[in-house]
Coordinates of N, CA and C in Angstrom, one line a residue:
M1 N 77.6 323.0 252.6 CA 78.8 322.5 252.0 C 78.5 321.0 251.5
K2 N 79.0 320.7 250.3 CA 78.7 319.4 249.7 C 79.4 318.3 250.5
R3 N 78.8 317.1 250.5 CA 79.3 316.0 251.3 C 80.8 315.6 251.0
K4 N 81.2 315.8 249.7 CA 82.6 315.4 249.4 C 83.6 316.3 250.0
Y5 N 83.2 317.5 250.5 CA 84.1 318.5 251.1 C 84.2 318.4 252.6
R6 N 83.4 317.4 253.2 CA 83.4 317.3 254.6 C 84.1 316.1 255.2
L7 N 84.8 316.3 256.3 CA 85.3 315.2 257.1 C 84.2 314.7 257.9
R8 N 83.9 313.4 257.9 CA 82.8 312.8 258.6 C 83.2 311.8 259.7
R9 N 84.3 311.1 259.5 CA 84.7 310.1 260.4 C 85.5 310.6 261.6
S10 N 85.3 310.1 262.8 CA 86.0 310.5 263.9 C 87.5 310.2 263.7
S11 N 87.8 309.1 263.1 CA 89.2 308.7 262.8 C 89.9 309.7 261.9
D12 N 89.2 310.4 261.0 CA 89.8 311.4 260.1 C 90.1 312.6 260.9
F13 N 89.2 313.0 261.9 CA 89.5 314.2 262.7 C 90.7 313.9 263.6
H14 N 90.8 312.7 264.2 CA 92.0 312.3 265.0 C 93.3 312.3 264.3
R15 N 93.2 311.7 263.0 CA 94.4 311.7 262.2 C 95.0 313.1 261.9
V16 N 94.1 314.0 261.5 CA 94.5 315.3 261.2 C 95.1 316.0 262.4
R17 N 94.5 315.8 263.6 CA 95.0 316.5 264.8 C 96.3 315.9 265.3
Q18 N 96.4 314.6 265.2 CA 97.6 313.9 265.7 C 98.8 314.0 264.8
V19 N 98.6 313.8 263.5 CA 99.7 313.7 262.5 C 100.0 315.0 261.8
G20 N 98.9 315.8 261.6 CA 99.0 317.0 260.8 C 99.7 318.2 261.6
K21 N 99.9 319.3 260.9 CA 100.4 320.5 261.4 C 99.3 321.4 261.8
S22 N 99.6 322.5 262.6 CA 98.5 323.4 262.9 C 99.0 324.8 263.1
N23 N 98.1 325.8 262.9 CA 98.4 327.2 263.2 C 97.2 327.7 264.0
A24 N 97.4 328.7 264.8 CA 96.4 329.2 265.7 C 96.3 330.7 265.7
S25 N 95.1 331.2 265.9 CA 94.8 332.6 266.1 C 94.0 332.7 267.4
S26 N 93.6 333.9 267.7 CA 92.8 334.1 268.9 C 91.4 333.5 268.8
L27 N 90.9 333.4 267.6 CA 89.5 332.9 267.4 C 89.4 331.4 267.1
M28 N 90.5 330.8 266.4 CA 90.4 329.5 266.0 C 91.7 328.8 265.8
V29 N 91.7 327.5 265.7 CA 92.9 326.7 265.4 C 92.7 326.0 264.1
L30 N 93.7 326.0 263.2 CA 93.6 325.3 261.9 C 94.6 324.2 261.9
A31 N 94.1 322.9 261.9 CA 95.0 321.8 261.7 C 94.8 321.2 260.3
F32 N 95.9 320.8 259.7 CA 95.8 320.4 258.3 C 96.8 319.2 258.0
L33 N 96.4 318.4 257.1 CA 97.2 317.3 256.7 C 96.9 316.9 255.2
Q34 N 97.9 316.6 254.5 CA 97.7 316.3 253.1 C 96.9 315.0 252.9
N35 N 96.0 315.0 251.9 CA 95.3 313.7 251.7 C 95.6 313.3 250.2
E36 N 95.0 312.1 249.9 CA 95.3 311.6 248.5 C 94.2 311.9 247.5
L37 N 93.3 312.9 247.9 CA 92.2 313.2 247.0 C 92.5 314.4 246.1
E38 N 91.6 314.7 245.2 CA 91.8 315.9 244.3 C 91.1 317.1 244.8
H39 N 90.5 317.0 246.0 CA 89.8 318.1 246.6 C 90.2 318.1 248.1
S40 N 89.9 319.3 248.8 CA 90.2 319.4 250.2 C 88.9 319.1 251.0
R41 N 89.0 318.5 252.2 CA 87.9 318.2 253.0 C 88.1 319.0 254.3
F42 N 86.9 319.4 254.9 CA 86.9 320.2 256.1 C 86.1 319.6 257.2
G43 N 86.5 319.8 258.5 CA 85.8 319.5 259.6 C 85.8 320.7 260.6
F44 N 84.7 320.8 261.3 CA 84.5 322.0 262.2 C 84.2 321.5 263.6
V45 N 84.9 322.1 264.6 CA 84.7 321.7 266.0 C 84.4 322.9 266.8
A46 N 83.4 322.8 267.7 CA 83.1 323.8 268.7 C 82.7 323.0 270.0
S47 N 83.6 323.1 271.0 CA 83.4 322.4 272.2 C 82.3 322.9 273.1
K48 N 81.9 322.2 274.1 CA 80.9 322.6 275.0 C 81.3 323.8 275.8
R49 N 82.5 324.1 275.9 CA 83.0 325.3 276.7 C 82.5 326.6 276.0
L50 N 82.1 326.5 274.7 CA 81.7 327.7 274.0 C 80.3 328.1 274.2
G51 N 79.5 327.3 274.9 CA 78.1 327.6 275.1 C 77.2 326.5 274.8
N52 N 75.9 326.8 274.8 CA 74.9 325.8 274.5 C 74.9 325.4 273.0
A53 N 74.1 324.4 272.7 CA 74.0 323.9 271.3 C 73.7 325.0 270.3
V54 N 72.9 325.9 270.6 CA 72.5 327.0 269.7 C 73.8 327.9 269.4
Q55 N 74.5 328.2 270.4 CA 75.7 329.0 270.2 C 76.8 328.3 269.4
R56 N 77.0 327.0 269.8 CA 78.0 326.2 269.1 C 77.7 326.0 267.6
N57 N 76.4 325.8 267.3 CA 76.0 325.6 265.9 C 76.1 326.9 265.1
K58 N 75.9 328.0 265.8 CA 76.0 329.3 265.1 C 77.5 329.6 264.8
I59 N 78.4 329.3 265.7 CA 79.8 329.4 265.4 C 80.2 328.5 264.2
K60 N 79.8 327.3 264.2 CA 80.2 326.3 263.2 C 79.6 326.8 261.8
R61 N 78.3 327.3 261.8 CA 77.8 327.8 260.6 C 78.6 328.9 260.0
R62 N 79.0 329.8 260.9 CA 79.9 331.0 260.4 C 81.2 330.5 259.9
M63 N 81.8 329.5 260.5 CA 83.1 329.0 260.0 C 82.9 328.3 258.7
R64 N 81.8 327.5 258.6 CA 81.5 326.8 257.4 C 81.3 327.7 256.2
E65 N 80.6 328.8 256.5 CA 80.3 329.8 255.4 C 81.6 330.5 255.0
A66 N 82.4 330.8 255.9 CA 83.7 331.4 255.6 C 84.5 330.5 254.7
V67 N 84.5 329.2 254.9 CA 85.3 328.3 254.1 C 84.6 328.2 252.7
R68 N 83.3 328.1 252.7 CA 82.5 327.9 251.5 C 82.8 329.1 250.5
L69 N 82.9 330.3 251.0 CA 83.1 331.5 250.2 C 84.5 331.5 249.6
R70 N 85.5 330.8 250.3 CA 86.9 330.8 249.8 C 87.3 329.5 249.2
L71 N 86.4 328.6 249.0 CA 86.7 327.2 248.6 C 87.5 327.2 247.3
S72 N 87.2 328.1 246.4 CA 88.0 328.1 245.1 C 89.4 328.6 245.3
Q73 N 89.7 329.3 246.4 CA 91.0 329.8 246.6 C 91.9 328.9 247.4
I74 N 91.3 327.9 248.0 CA 92.0 327.0 248.9 C 92.7 325.8 248.0
K75 N 93.9 325.5 248.3 CA 94.6 324.5 247.6 C 93.9 323.1 247.8
P76 N 93.8 322.4 246.7 CA 93.2 321.0 246.9 C 94.1 320.0 247.4
G77 N 93.6 318.9 248.0 CA 94.4 317.8 248.5 C 94.8 317.9 249.9
F78 N 94.0 318.6 250.7 CA 94.3 318.7 252.2 C 93.0 318.4 253.0
D79 N 93.2 317.7 254.1 CA 92.2 317.6 255.1 C 92.4 318.7 256.2
M80 N 91.4 319.4 256.5 CA 91.5 320.5 257.5 C 90.5 320.4 258.6
V81 N 90.9 320.6 259.8 CA 90.0 320.7 261.0 C 90.1 322.1 261.5
I82 N 89.0 322.8 261.7 CA 89.0 324.1 262.2 C 88.3 324.1 263.5
I83 N 89.0 324.5 264.6 CA 88.5 324.4 265.9 C 88.3 325.8 266.5
A84 N 87.1 326.0 266.9 CA 86.7 327.4 267.5 C 87.3 327.5 268.9
R85 N 87.7 328.7 269.2 CA 88.2 329.1 270.6 C 87.1 330.0 271.2
K86 N 87.2 330.2 272.5 CA 86.2 330.9 273.3 C 85.8 332.3 272.7
P87 N 86.8 333.1 272.3 CA 86.4 334.4 271.7 C 85.6 334.3 270.4
A88 N 85.6 333.2 269.8 CA 84.8 333.1 268.5 C 83.3 333.2 268.8
S89 N 82.9 332.9 270.1 CA 81.4 332.9 270.4 C 80.9 334.3 270.3
S90 N 81.7 335.3 270.5 CA 81.2 336.7 270.5 C 81.8 337.5 269.2
A91 N 82.4 336.8 268.3 CA 83.0 337.4 267.2 C 82.0 337.5 266.0
T92 N 82.2 338.6 265.2 CA 81.3 338.7 264.0 C 81.8 337.8 262.9
F93 N 80.9 337.7 261.9 CA 81.3 336.8 260.8 C 82.6 337.4 260.1
K94 N 82.6 338.7 260.0 CA 83.8 339.3 259.3 C 85.1 339.0 260.0
A95 N 85.1 339.0 261.4 CA 86.3 338.7 262.2 C 86.6 337.2 262.0
I96 N 85.7 336.3 261.9 CA 85.9 334.9 261.7 C 86.5 334.7 260.3
D97 N 86.0 335.3 259.3 CA 86.4 335.2 258.0 C 87.9 335.7 257.9
Q98 N 88.2 336.9 258.4 CA 89.5 337.4 258.4 C 90.5 336.5 259.1
S99 N 90.1 335.9 260.2 CA 91.0 335.0 261.0 C 91.3 333.8 260.2
L100 N 90.3 333.3 259.5 CA 90.4 332.1 258.7 C 91.4 332.4 257.5
V101 N 91.3 333.5 256.9 CA 92.2 333.9 255.8 C 93.6 334.0 256.3
R102 N 93.8 334.6 257.4 CA 95.2 334.7 258.0 C 95.8 333.3 258.3
L103 N 95.0 332.4 258.8 CA 95.5 331.1 259.1 C 95.8 330.3 257.8
L104 N 94.9 330.4 256.8 CA 95.2 329.8 255.6 C 96.5 330.3 254.9
E105 N 96.7 331.6 255.0 CA 97.9 332.2 254.4 C 99.1 331.7 255.2
A106 N 99.0 331.7 256.5 CA 100.2 331.3 257.4 C 100.5 329.8 257.1
S107 N 99.5 329.0 256.8 CA 99.7 327.6 256.5 C 100.1 327.4 255.0
Q108 N 100.1 328.4 254.2 CA 100.4 328.3 252.8 C 99.4 327.4 252.1
L109 N 98.1 327.6 252.4 CA 97.0 326.8 251.8 C 96.2 327.5 250.8
L110 N 96.5 328.8 250.6 CA 95.8 329.6 249.6 C 96.5 329.5 248.3
M111 N 95.8 329.5 247.2 CA 96.4 329.5 245.8 C 96.8 330.9 245.4

């Protein structure tokens, strides 16, 4: 994912989590907050409870790819943090993708 579409600062992650709204599914939590940019930015979180570094990176790669494939369908102007839950460690890419789409629809972030 290109650098302009990523949340990089810890303060941005905290702002989205503290001020923004969120929706949850069994696989992940989607927190979002409107920004002042012409594009949306994304951050991905997988805590140490999900497994070792290899497993956490695998989960984040799958979530990142699901977002990348739907980037043109997502409304611009939002910061989003996607947090993996424990069942995501054993979920397939298809399940993660479907869960993301449901969360984006519930949050009214799809065009």
